[in-house]
Amino acid sequence: GADEFARGAQHINGIESFWGYAKNRLVKFNGVPKKTFYLHLKETEFRFNHRHDDLYKVLLKILRNRPLG
């Protein structure tokens, strides 16, 4: 219904999967400053969403579509 956050276990499993991935990745930094935590979390989100892809090719495609200069 309208007051439900999500239906079924699949959505919760996805969140738990991401959070486990994020914790494992972020623990390697031995702490992250509050000032840059958001950026680390966004990078982790990007890496999680593309974990089955070749990151080099993904980044190259992004840069070709949206050049920095």
mmCIF file with all atom_site columns, N, CA and C in Angstrom:
data_model
loop_
_atom_site.group_PDB
_atom_site.id
_atom_site.type_symbol
_atom_site.label_atom_id
_atom_site.label_alt_id
_atom_site.label_comp_id
_atom_site.label_asym_id
_atom_site.label_entity_id
_atom_site.label_seq_id
_atom_site.pdbx_PDB_ins_code
_atom_site.Cartn_x
_atom_site.Cartn_y
_atom_site.Cartn_z
_atom_site.occupancy
_atom_site.B_iso_or_equiv
_atom_site.pdbx_formal_charge
_atom_site.auth_seq_id
_atom_site.auth_comp_id
_atom_site.auth_asym_id
_atom_site.auth_atom_id
_atom_site.pdbx_PDB_model_num
ATOM 1   N N  . GLY A 1 1  ? 0.800  -1.188 0.000   1.00 0.00 ? 1  GLY A N  1
ATOM 2   C CA . GLY A 1 1  ? 0.000  0.000  0.000   1.00 0.00 ? 1  GLY A CA 1
ATOM 3   C C  . GLY A 1 1  ? 0.849  1.260  0.000   1.00 0.00 ? 1  GLY A C  1
ATOM 4   N N  . ALA A 1 2  ? 0.196  2.374  0.179   1.00 0.00 ? 2  ALA A N  1
ATOM 5   C CA . ALA A 1 2  ? 0.853  3.683  0.121   1.00 0.00 ? 2  ALA A CA 1
ATOM 6   C C  . ALA A 1 2  ? 1.843  3.898  1.259   1.00 0.00 ? 2  ALA A C  1
ATOM 7   N N  . ASP A 1 3  ? 1.637  3.207  2.377   1.00 0.00 ? 3  ASP A N  1
ATOM 8   C CA . ASP A 1 3  ? 2.537  3.403  3.517   1.00 0.00 ? 3  ASP A CA 1
ATOM 9   C C  . ASP A 1 3  ? 3.687  2.402  3.551   1.00 0.00 ? 3  ASP A C  1
ATOM 10  N N  . GLU A 1 4  ? 3.833  1.587  2.519   1.00 0.00 ? 4  GLU A N  1
ATOM 11  C CA . GLU A 1 4  ? 4.914  0.607  2.456   1.00 0.00 ? 4  GLU A CA 1
ATOM 12  C C  . GLU A 1 4  ? 6.166  1.230  1.860   1.00 0.00 ? 4  GLU A C  1
ATOM 13  N N  . PHE A 1 5  ? 7.306  0.882  2.432   1.00 0.00 ? 5  PHE A N  1
ATOM 14  C CA . PHE A 1 5  ? 8.584  1.330  1.868   1.00 0.00 ? 5  PHE A CA 1
ATOM 15  C C  . PHE A 1 5  ? 8.928  0.491  0.648   1.00 0.00 ? 5  PHE A C  1
ATOM 16  N N  . ALA A 1 6  ? 8.752  -0.807 0.760   1.00 0.00 ? 6  ALA A N  1
ATOM 17  C CA . ALA A 1 6  ? 9.046  -1.715 -0.350  1.00 0.00 ? 6  ALA A CA 1
ATOM 18  C C  . ALA A 1 6  ? 8.273  -3.002 -0.131  1.00 0.00 ? 6  ALA A C  1
ATOM 19  N N  . ARG A 1 7  ? 8.043  -3.700 -1.206  1.00 0.00 ? 7  ARG A N  1
ATOM 20  C CA . ARG A 1 7  ? 7.366  -4.993 -1.107  1.00 0.00 ? 7  ARG A CA 1
ATOM 21  C C  . ARG A 1 7  ? 8.370  -6.105 -1.328  1.00 0.00 ? 7  ARG A C  1
ATOM 22  N N  . GLY A 1 8  ? 8.273  -7.124 -0.527  1.00 0.00 ? 8  GLY A N  1
ATOM 23  C CA . GLY A 1 8  ? 9.115  -8.297 -0.712  1.00 0.00 ? 8  GLY A CA 1
ATOM 24  C C  . GLY A 1 8  ? 10.516 -8.115 -0.173  1.00 0.00 ? 8  GLY A C  1
ATOM 25  N N  . ALA A 1 9  ? 11.247 -9.207 -0.151  1.00 0.00 ? 9  ALA A N  1
ATOM 26  C CA . ALA A 1 9  ? 12.599 -9.214 0.419   1.00 0.00 ? 9  ALA A CA 1
ATOM 27  C C  . ALA A 1 9  ? 13.657 -8.757 -0.572  1.00 0.00 ? 9  ALA A C  1
ATOM 28  N N  . GLN A 1 10 ? 13.334 -8.749 -1.860  1.00 0.00 ? 10 GLN A N  1
ATOM 29  C CA . GLN A 1 10 ? 14.349 -8.404 -2.855  1.00 0.00 ? 10 GLN A CA 1
ATOM 30  C C  . GLN A 1 10 ? 14.891 -6.996 -2.639  1.00 0.00 ? 10 GLN A C  1
ATOM 31  N N  . HIS A 1 11 ? 14.037 -6.036 -2.347  1.00 0.00 ? 11 HIS A N  1
ATOM 32  C CA . HIS A 1 11 ? 14.481 -4.657 -2.142  1.00 0.00 ? 11 HIS A CA 1
ATOM 33  C C  . HIS A 1 11 ? 15.392 -4.560 -0.917  1.00 0.00 ? 11 HIS A C  1
ATOM 34  N N  . ILE A 1 12 ? 15.000 -5.196 0.168   1.00 0.00 ? 12 ILE A N  1
ATOM 35  C CA . ILE A 1 12 ? 15.800 -5.182 1.394   1.00 0.00 ? 12 ILE A CA 1
ATOM 36  C C  . ILE A 1 12 ? 17.136 -5.867 1.152   1.00 0.00 ? 12 ILE A C  1
ATOM 37  N N  . ASN A 1 13 ? 17.135 -6.981 0.425   1.00 0.00 ? 13 ASN A N  1
ATOM 38  C CA . ASN A 1 13 ? 18.387 -7.673 0.126   1.00 0.00 ? 13 ASN A CA 1
ATOM 39  C C  . ASN A 1 13 ? 19.319 -6.792 -0.690  1.00 0.00 ? 13 ASN A C  1
ATOM 40  N N  . GLY A 1 14 ? 18.771 -5.998 -1.602  1.00 0.00 ? 14 GLY A N  1
ATOM 41  C CA . GLY A 1 14 ? 19.586 -5.081 -2.395  1.00 0.00 ? 14 GLY A CA 1
ATOM 42  C C  . GLY A 1 14 ? 20.253 -4.029 -1.534  1.00 0.00 ? 14 GLY A C  1
ATOM 43  N N  . ILE A 1 15 ? 19.512 -3.483 -0.589  1.00 0.00 ? 15 ILE A N  1
ATOM 44  C CA . ILE A 1 15 ? 20.059 -2.479 0.324   1.00 0.00 ? 15 ILE A CA 1
ATOM 45  C C  . ILE A 1 15 ? 21.140 -3.108 1.195   1.00 0.00 ? 15 ILE A C  1
ATOM 46  N N  . GLU A 1 16 ? 20.864 -4.293 1.721   1.00 0.00 ? 16 GLU A N  1
ATOM 47  C CA . GLU A 1 16 ? 21.850 -4.970 2.563   1.00 0.00 ? 16 GLU A CA 1
ATOM 48  C C  . GLU A 1 16 ? 23.093 -5.336 1.764   1.00 0.00 ? 16 GLU A C  1
ATOM 49  N N  . SER A 1 17 ? 22.913 -5.712 0.517   1.00 0.00 ? 17 SER A N  1
ATOM 50  C CA . SER A 1 17 ? 24.047 -6.038 -0.344  1.00 0.00 ? 17 SER A CA 1
ATOM 51  C C  . SER A 1 17 ? 24.917 -4.807 -0.560  1.00 0.00 ? 17 SER A C  1
ATOM 52  N N  . PHE A 1 18 ? 24.277 -3.668 -0.863  1.00 0.00 ? 18 PHE A N  1
ATOM 53  C CA . PHE A 1 18 ? 25.042 -2.435 -1.058  1.00 0.00 ? 18 PHE A CA 1
ATOM 54  C C  . PHE A 1 18 ? 25.744 -2.029 0.228   1.00 0.00 ? 18 PHE A C  1
ATOM 55  N N  . TRP A 1 19 ? 25.037 -2.101 1.356   1.00 0.00 ? 19 TRP A N  1
ATOM 56  C CA . TRP A 1 19 ? 25.629 -1.658 2.613   1.00 0.00 ? 19 TRP A CA 1
ATOM 57  C C  . TRP A 1 19 ? 26.825 -2.529 2.992   1.00 0.00 ? 19 TRP A C  1
ATOM 58  N N  . GLY A 1 20 ? 26.735 -3.826 2.773   1.00 0.00 ? 20 GLY A N  1
ATOM 59  C CA . GLY A 1 20 ? 27.873 -4.712 3.023   1.00 0.00 ? 20 GLY A CA 1
ATOM 60  C C  . GLY A 1 20 ? 29.048 -4.368 2.125   1.00 0.00 ? 20 GLY A C  1
ATOM 61  N N  . TYR A 1 21 ? 28.761 -4.103 0.856   1.00 0.00 ? 21 TYR A N  1
ATOM 62  C CA . TYR A 1 21 ? 29.794 -3.701 -0.107  1.00 0.00 ? 21 TYR A CA 1
ATOM 63  C C  . TYR A 1 21 ? 30.432 -2.385 0.340   1.00 0.00 ? 21 TYR A C  1
ATOM 64  N N  . ALA A 1 22 ? 29.596 -1.430 0.728   1.00 0.00 ? 22 ALA A N  1
ATOM 65  C CA . ALA A 1 22 ? 30.094 -0.111 1.145   1.00 0.00 ? 22 ALA A CA 1
ATOM 66  C C  . ALA A 1 22 ? 30.965 -0.218 2.392   1.00 0.00 ? 22 ALA A C  1
ATOM 67  N N  . LYS A 1 23 ? 30.523 -0.986 3.375   1.00 0.00 ? 23 LYS A N  1
ATOM 68  C CA . LYS A 1 23 ? 31.316 -1.127 4.606   1.00 0.00 ? 23 LYS A CA 1
ATOM 69  C C  . LYS A 1 23 ? 32.671 -1.748 4.308   1.00 0.00 ? 23 LYS A C  1
ATOM 70  N N  . ASN A 1 24 ? 32.693 -2.794 3.490   1.00 0.00 ? 24 ASN A N  1
ATOM 71  C CA . ASN A 1 24 ? 33.967 -3.436 3.147   1.00 0.00 ? 24 ASN A CA 1
ATOM 72  C C  . ASN A 1 24 ? 34.895 -2.483 2.412   1.00 0.00 ? 24 ASN A C  1
ATOM 73  N N  . ARG A 1 25 ? 34.331 -1.668 1.540   1.00 0.00 ? 25 ARG A N  1
ATOM 74  C CA . ARG A 1 25 ? 35.153 -0.724 0.778   1.00 0.00 ? 25 ARG A CA 1
ATOM 75  C C  . ARG A 1 25 ? 35.637 0.428  1.656   1.00 0.00 ? 25 ARG A C  1
ATOM 76  N N  . LEU A 1 26 ? 34.747 1.004  2.442   1.00 0.00 ? 26 LEU A N  1
ATOM 77  C CA . LEU A 1 26 ? 35.092 2.190  3.224   1.00 0.00 ? 26 LEU A CA 1
ATOM 78  C C  . LEU A 1 26 ? 36.006 1.878  4.404   1.00 0.00 ? 26 LEU A C  1
ATOM 79  N N  . VAL A 1 27 ? 35.962 0.653  4.924   1.00 0.00 ? 27 VAL A N  1
ATOM 80  C CA . VAL A 1 27 ? 36.822 0.295  6.054   1.00 0.00 ? 27 VAL A CA 1
ATOM 81  C C  . VAL A 1 27 ? 38.294 0.345  5.649   1.00 0.00 ? 27 VAL A C  1
ATOM 82  N N  . LYS A 1 28 ? 38.570 0.182  4.370   1.00 0.00 ? 28 LYS A N  1
ATOM 83  C CA . LYS A 1 28 ? 39.951 0.222  3.877   1.00 0.00 ? 28 LYS A CA 1
ATOM 84  C C  . LYS A 1 28 ? 40.587 1.596  4.060   1.00 0.00 ? 28 LYS A C  1
ATOM 85  N N  . PHE A 1 29 ? 39.755 2.625  4.190   1.00 0.00 ? 29 PHE A N  1
ATOM 86  C CA . PHE A 1 29 ? 40.275 3.984  4.335   1.00 0.00 ? 29 PHE A CA 1
ATOM 87  C C  . PHE A 1 29 ? 40.639 4.321  5.777   1.00 0.00 ? 29 PHE A C  1
ATOM 88  N N  . ASN A 1 30 ? 40.366 3.410  6.708   1.00 0.00 ? 30 ASN A N  1
ATOM 89  C CA . ASN A 1 30 ? 40.672 3.658  8.119   1.00 0.00 ? 30 ASN A CA 1
ATOM 90  C C  . ASN A 1 30 ? 39.989 4.923  8.626   1.00 0.00 ? 30 ASN A C  1
ATOM 91  N N  . GLY A 1 31 ? 38.776 5.119  8.219   1.00 0.00 ? 31 GLY A N  1
ATOM 92  C CA . GLY A 1 31 ? 38.015 6.311  8.579   1.00 0.00 ? 31 GLY A CA 1
ATOM 93  C C  . GLY A 1 31 ? 37.974 7.290  7.423   1.00 0.00 ? 31 GLY A C  1
ATOM 94  N N  . VAL A 1 32 ? 36.851 7.945  7.292   1.00 0.00 ? 32 VAL A N  1
ATOM 95  C CA . VAL A 1 32 ? 36.654 8.922  6.226   1.00 0.00 ? 32 VAL A CA 1
ATOM 96  C C  . VAL A 1 32 ? 36.185 10.215 6.877   1.00 0.00 ? 32 VAL A C  1
ATOM 97  N N  . PRO A 1 33 ? 36.821 11.340 6.542   1.00 0.00 ? 33 PRO A N  1
ATOM 98  C CA . PRO A 1 33 ? 36.379 12.617 7.119   1.00 0.00 ? 33 PRO A CA 1
ATOM 99  C C  . PRO A 1 33 ? 34.932 12.933 6.730   1.00 0.00 ? 33 PRO A C  1
ATOM 100 N N  . LYS A 1 34 ? 34.190 13.544 7.644   1.00 0.00 ? 34 LYS A N  1
ATOM 101 C CA . LYS A 1 34 ? 32.801 13.907 7.356   1.00 0.00 ? 34 LYS A CA 1
ATOM 102 C C  . LYS A 1 34 ? 32.705 14.760 6.096   1.00 0.00 ? 34 LYS A C  1
ATOM 103 N N  . LYS A 1 35 ? 33.705 15.603 5.896   1.00 0.00 ? 35 LYS A N  1
ATOM 104 C CA . LYS A 1 35 ? 33.694 16.531 4.761   1.00 0.00 ? 35 LYS A CA 1
ATOM 105 C C  . LYS A 1 35 ? 33.682 15.792 3.416   1.00 0.00 ? 35 LYS A C  1
ATOM 106 N N  . THR A 1 36 ? 34.324 14.639 3.340   1.00 0.00 ? 36 THR A N  1
ATOM 107 C CA . THR A 1 36 ? 34.411 13.910 2.069   1.00 0.00 ? 36 THR A CA 1
ATOM 108 C C  . THR A 1 36 ? 33.626 12.595 2.072   1.00 0.00 ? 36 THR A C  1
ATOM 109 N N  . PHE A 1 37 ? 32.909 12.313 3.162   1.00 0.00 ? 37 PHE A N  1
ATOM 110 C CA . PHE A 1 37 ? 32.168 11.057 3.254   1.00 0.00 ? 37 PHE A CA 1
ATOM 111 C C  . PHE A 1 37 ? 31.189 10.899 2.094   1.00 0.00 ? 37 PHE A C  1
ATOM 112 N N  . TYR A 1 38 ? 30.459 11.964 1.764   1.00 0.00 ? 38 TYR A N  1
ATOM 113 C CA . TYR A 1 38 ? 29.476 11.907 0.681   1.00 0.00 ? 38 TYR A CA 1
ATOM 114 C C  . TYR A 1 38 ? 30.137 11.495 -0.634  1.00 0.00 ? 38 TYR A C  1
ATOM 115 N N  . LEU A 1 39 ? 31.310 12.050 -0.922  1.00 0.00 ? 39 LEU A N  1
ATOM 116 C CA . LEU A 1 39 ? 32.011 11.713 -2.166  1.00 0.00 ? 39 LEU A CA 1
ATOM 117 C C  . LEU A 1 39 ? 32.454 10.253 -2.177  1.00 0.00 ? 39 LEU A C  1
ATOM 118 N N  . HIS A 1 40 ? 32.952 9.772  -1.043  1.00 0.00 ? 40 HIS A N  1
ATOM 119 C CA . HIS A 1 40 ? 33.340 8.359  -0.941  1.00 0.00 ? 40 HIS A CA 1
ATOM 120 C C  . HIS A 1 40 ? 32.116 7.462  -1.139  1.00 0.00 ? 40 HIS A C  1
ATOM 121 N N  . LEU A 1 41 ? 30.995 7.863  -0.542  1.00 0.00 ? 41 LEU A N  1
ATOM 122 C CA . LEU A 1 41 ? 29.773 7.069  -0.666  1.00 0.00 ? 41 LEU A CA 1
ATOM 123 C C  . LEU A 1 41 ? 29.269 7.056  -2.110  1.00 0.00 ? 41 LEU A C  1
ATOM 124 N N  . LYS A 1 42 ? 29.338 8.196  -2.802  1.00 0.00 ? 42 LYS A N  1
ATOM 125 C CA . LYS A 1 42 ? 28.909 8.259  -4.201  1.00 0.00 ? 42 LYS A CA 1
ATOM 126 C C  . LYS A 1 42 ? 29.821 7.418  -5.096  1.00 0.00 ? 42 LYS A C  1
ATOM 127 N N  . GLU A 1 43 ? 31.123 7.444  -4.833  1.00 0.00 ? 43 GLU A N  1
ATOM 128 C CA . GLU A 1 43 ? 32.036 6.593  -5.607  1.00 0.00 ? 43 GLU A CA 1
ATOM 129 C C  . GLU A 1 43 ? 31.715 5.124  -5.363  1.00 0.00 ? 43 GLU A C  1
ATOM 130 N N  . THR A 1 44 ? 31.447 4.787  -4.108  1.00 0.00 ? 44 THR A N  1
ATOM 131 C CA . THR A 1 44 ? 31.103 3.408  -3.770  1.00 0.00 ? 44 THR A CA 1
ATOM 132 C C  . THR A 1 44 ? 29.807 2.999  -4.470  1.00 0.00 ? 44 THR A C  1
ATOM 133 N N  . GLU A 1 45 ? 28.839 3.899  -4.521  1.00 0.00 ? 45 GLU A N  1
ATOM 134 C CA . GLU A 1 45 ? 27.583 3.630  -5.226  1.00 0.00 ? 45 GLU A CA 1
ATOM 135 C C  . GLU A 1 45 ? 27.849 3.354  -6.708  1.00 0.00 ? 45 GLU A C  1
ATOM 136 N N  . PHE A 1 46 ? 28.686 4.184  -7.330  1.00 0.00 ? 46 PHE A N  1
ATOM 137 C CA . PHE A 1 46 ? 29.025 4.009  -8.745  1.00 0.00 ? 46 PHE A CA 1
ATOM 138 C C  . PHE A 1 46 ? 29.699 2.660  -8.964  1.00 0.00 ? 46 PHE A C  1
ATOM 139 N N  . ARG A 1 47 ? 30.679 2.353  -8.118  1.00 0.00 ? 47 ARG A N  1
ATOM 140 C CA . ARG A 1 47 ? 31.396 1.082  -8.257  1.00 0.00 ? 47 ARG A CA 1
ATOM 141 C C  . ARG A 1 47 ? 30.456 -0.108 -8.039  1.00 0.00 ? 47 ARG A C  1
ATOM 142 N N  . PHE A 1 48 ? 29.540 0.007  -7.080  1.00 0.00 ? 48 PHE A N  1
ATOM 143 C CA . PHE A 1 48 ? 28.582 -1.066 -6.810  1.00 0.00 ? 48 PHE A CA 1
ATOM 144 C C  . PHE A 1 48 ? 27.665 -1.278 -8.017  1.00 0.00 ? 48 PHE A C  1
ATOM 145 N N  . ASN A 1 49 ? 27.172 -0.185 -8.576  1.00 0.00 ? 49 ASN A N  1
ATOM 146 C CA . ASN A 1 49 ? 26.258 -0.286 -9.715  1.00 0.00 ? 49 ASN A CA 1
ATOM 147 C C  . ASN A 1 49 ? 26.938 -0.812 -10.971 1.00 0.00 ? 49 ASN A C  1
ATOM 148 N N  . HIS A 1 50 ? 28.261 -0.710 -11.027 1.00 0.00 ? 50 HIS A N  1
ATOM 149 C CA . HIS A 1 50 ? 29.017 -1.182 -12.196 1.00 0.00 ? 50 HIS A CA 1
ATOM 150 C C  . HIS A 1 50 ? 30.000 -2.291 -11.817 1.00 0.00 ? 50 HIS A C  1
ATOM 151 N N  . ARG A 1 51 ? 29.728 -3.009 -10.741 1.00 0.00 ? 51 ARG A N  1
ATOM 152 C CA . ARG A 1 51 ? 30.674 -4.009 -10.227 1.00 0.00 ? 51 ARG A CA 1
ATOM 153 C C  . ARG A 1 51 ? 30.900 -5.171 -11.189 1.00 0.00 ? 51 ARG A C  1
ATOM 154 N N  . HIS A 1 52 ? 29.993 -5.369 -12.119 1.00 0.00 ? 52 HIS A N  1
ATOM 155 C CA . HIS A 1 52 ? 30.151 -6.463 -13.085 1.00 0.00 ? 52 HIS A CA 1
ATOM 156 C C  . HIS A 1 52 ? 30.694 -5.967 -14.425 1.00 0.00 ? 52 HIS A C  1
ATOM 157 N N  . ASP A 1 53 ? 30.978 -4.672 -14.501 1.00 0.00 ? 53 ASP A N  1
ATOM 158 C CA . ASP A 1 53 ? 31.447 -4.057 -15.747 1.00 0.00 ? 53 ASP A CA 1
ATOM 159 C C  . ASP A 1 53 ? 32.937 -3.744 -15.661 1.00 0.00 ? 53 ASP A C  1
ATOM 160 N N  . ASP A 1 54 ? 33.523 -3.487 -16.800 1.00 0.00 ? 54 ASP A N  1
ATOM 161 C CA . ASP A 1 54 ? 34.904 -3.010 -16.870 1.00 0.00 ? 54 ASP A CA 1
ATOM 162 C C  . ASP A 1 54 ? 34.862 -1.501 -16.604 1.00 0.00 ? 54 ASP A C  1
ATOM 163 N N  . LEU A 1 55 ? 35.337 -1.075 -15.430 1.00 0.00 ? 55 LEU A N  1
ATOM 164 C CA . LEU A 1 55 ? 35.245 0.336  -15.052 1.00 0.00 ? 55 LEU A CA 1
ATOM 165 C C  . LEU A 1 55 ? 35.962 1.251  -16.035 1.00 0.00 ? 55 LEU A C  1
ATOM 166 N N  . TYR A 1 56 ? 37.044 0.780  -16.607 1.00 0.00 ? 56 TYR A N  1
ATOM 167 C CA . TYR A 1 56 ? 37.764 1.583  -17.593 1.00 0.00 ? 56 TYR A CA 1
ATOM 168 C C  . TYR A 1 56 ? 36.837 1.920  -18.764 1.00 0.00 ? 56 TYR A C  1
ATOM 169 N N  . LYS A 1 57 ? 36.128 0.921  -19.261 1.00 0.00 ? 57 LYS A N  1
ATOM 170 C CA . LYS A 1 57 ? 35.226 1.139  -20.398 1.00 0.00 ? 57 LYS A CA 1
ATOM 171 C C  . LYS A 1 57 ? 34.040 2.019  -20.010 1.00 0.00 ? 57 LYS A C  1
ATOM 172 N N  . VAL A 1 58 ? 33.531 1.832  -18.811 1.00 0.00 ? 58 VAL A N  1
ATOM 173 C CA . VAL A 1 58 ? 32.410 2.655  -18.336 1.00 0.00 ? 58 VAL A CA 1
ATOM 174 C C  . VAL A 1 58 ? 32.832 4.117  -18.245 1.00 0.00 ? 58 VAL A C  1
ATOM 175 N N  . LEU A 1 59 ? 33.985 4.370  -17.631 1.00 0.00 ? 59 LEU A N  1
ATOM 176 C CA . LEU A 1 59 ? 34.470 5.745  -17.491 1.00 0.00 ? 59 LEU A CA 1
ATOM 177 C C  . LEU A 1 59 ? 34.800 6.360  -18.844 1.00 0.00 ? 59 LEU A C  1
ATOM 178 N N  . LEU A 1 60 ? 35.378 5.583  -19.737 1.00 0.00 ? 60 LEU A N  1
ATOM 179 C CA . LEU A 1 60 ? 35.693 6.075  -21.077 1.00 0.00 ? 60 LEU A CA 1
ATOM 180 C C  . LEU A 1 60 ? 34.419 6.496  -21.811 1.00 0.00 ? 60 LEU A C  1
ATOM 181 N N  . LYS A 1 61 ? 33.375 5.695  -21.694 1.00 0.00 ? 61 LYS A N  1
ATOM 182 C CA . LYS A 1 61 ? 32.094 6.023  -22.332 1.00 0.00 ? 61 LYS A CA 1
ATOM 183 C C  . LYS A 1 61 ? 31.514 7.316  -21.756 1.00 0.00 ? 61 LYS A C  1
ATOM 184 N N  . ILE A 1 62 ? 31.588 7.474  -20.442 1.00 0.00 ? 62 ILE A N  1
ATOM 185 C CA . ILE A 1 62 ? 31.087 8.696  -19.801 1.00 0.00 ? 62 ILE A CA 1
ATOM 186 C C  . ILE A 1 62 ? 31.862 9.910  -20.295 1.00 0.00 ? 62 ILE A C  1
ATOM 187 N N  . LEU A 1 63 ? 33.186 9.792  -20.341 1.00 0.00 ? 63 LEU A N  1
ATOM 188 C CA . LEU A 1 63 ? 34.015 10.919 -20.771 1.00 0.00 ? 63 LEU A CA 1
ATOM 189 C C  . LEU A 1 63 ? 33.811 11.257 -22.246 1.00 0.00 ? 63 LEU A C  1
ATOM 190 N N  . ARG A 1 64 ? 33.536 10.260 -23.054 1.00 0.00 ? 64 ARG A N  1
ATOM 191 C CA . ARG A 1 64 ? 33.258 10.523 -24.474 1.00 0.00 ? 64 ARG A CA 1
ATOM 192 C C  . ARG A 1 64 ? 31.933 11.263 -24.647 1.00 0.00 ? 64 ARG A C  1
ATOM 193 N N  . ASN A 1 65 ? 30.949 10.892 -23.831 1.00 0.00 ? 65 ASN A N  1
ATOM 194 C CA . ASN A 1 65 ? 29.629 11.521 -23.919 1.00 0.00 ? 65 ASN A CA 1
ATOM 195 C C  . ASN A 1 65 ? 29.589 12.899 -23.264 1.00 0.00 ? 65 ASN A C  1
ATOM 196 N N  . ARG A 1 66 ? 30.447 13.110 -22.270 1.00 0.00 ? 66 ARG A N  1
ATOM 197 C CA . ARG A 1 66 ? 30.472 14.380 -21.545 1.00 0.00 ? 66 ARG A CA 1
ATOM 198 C C  . ARG A 1 66 ? 31.919 14.798 -21.305 1.00 0.00 ? 66 ARG A C  1
ATOM 199 N N  . PRO A 1 67 ? 32.592 15.301 -22.331 1.00 0.00 ? 67 PRO A N  1
ATOM 200 C CA . PRO A 1 67 ? 34.007 15.687 -22.186 1.00 0.00 ? 67 PRO A CA 1
ATOM 201 C C  . PRO A 1 67 ? 34.198 16.743 -21.091 1.00 0.00 ? 67 PRO A C  1
ATOM 202 N N  . LEU A 1 68 ? 35.352 16.702 -20.446 1.00 0.00 ? 68 LEU A N  1
ATOM 203 C CA . LEU A 1 68 ? 35.643 17.636 -19.357 1.00 0.00 ? 68 LEU A CA 1
ATOM 204 C C  . LEU A 1 68 ? 35.923 19.051 -19.860 1.00 0.00 ? 68 LEU A C  1
ATOM 205 N N  . GLY A 1 69 ? 36.418 19.180 -21.076 1.00 0.00 ? 69 GLY A N  1
ATOM 206 C CA . GLY A 1 69 ? 36.830 20.485 -21.572 1.00 0.00 ? 69 GLY A CA 1
ATOM 207 C C  . GLY A 1 69 ? 35.844 21.214 -22.333 1.00 0.00 ? 69 GLY A C  1
#
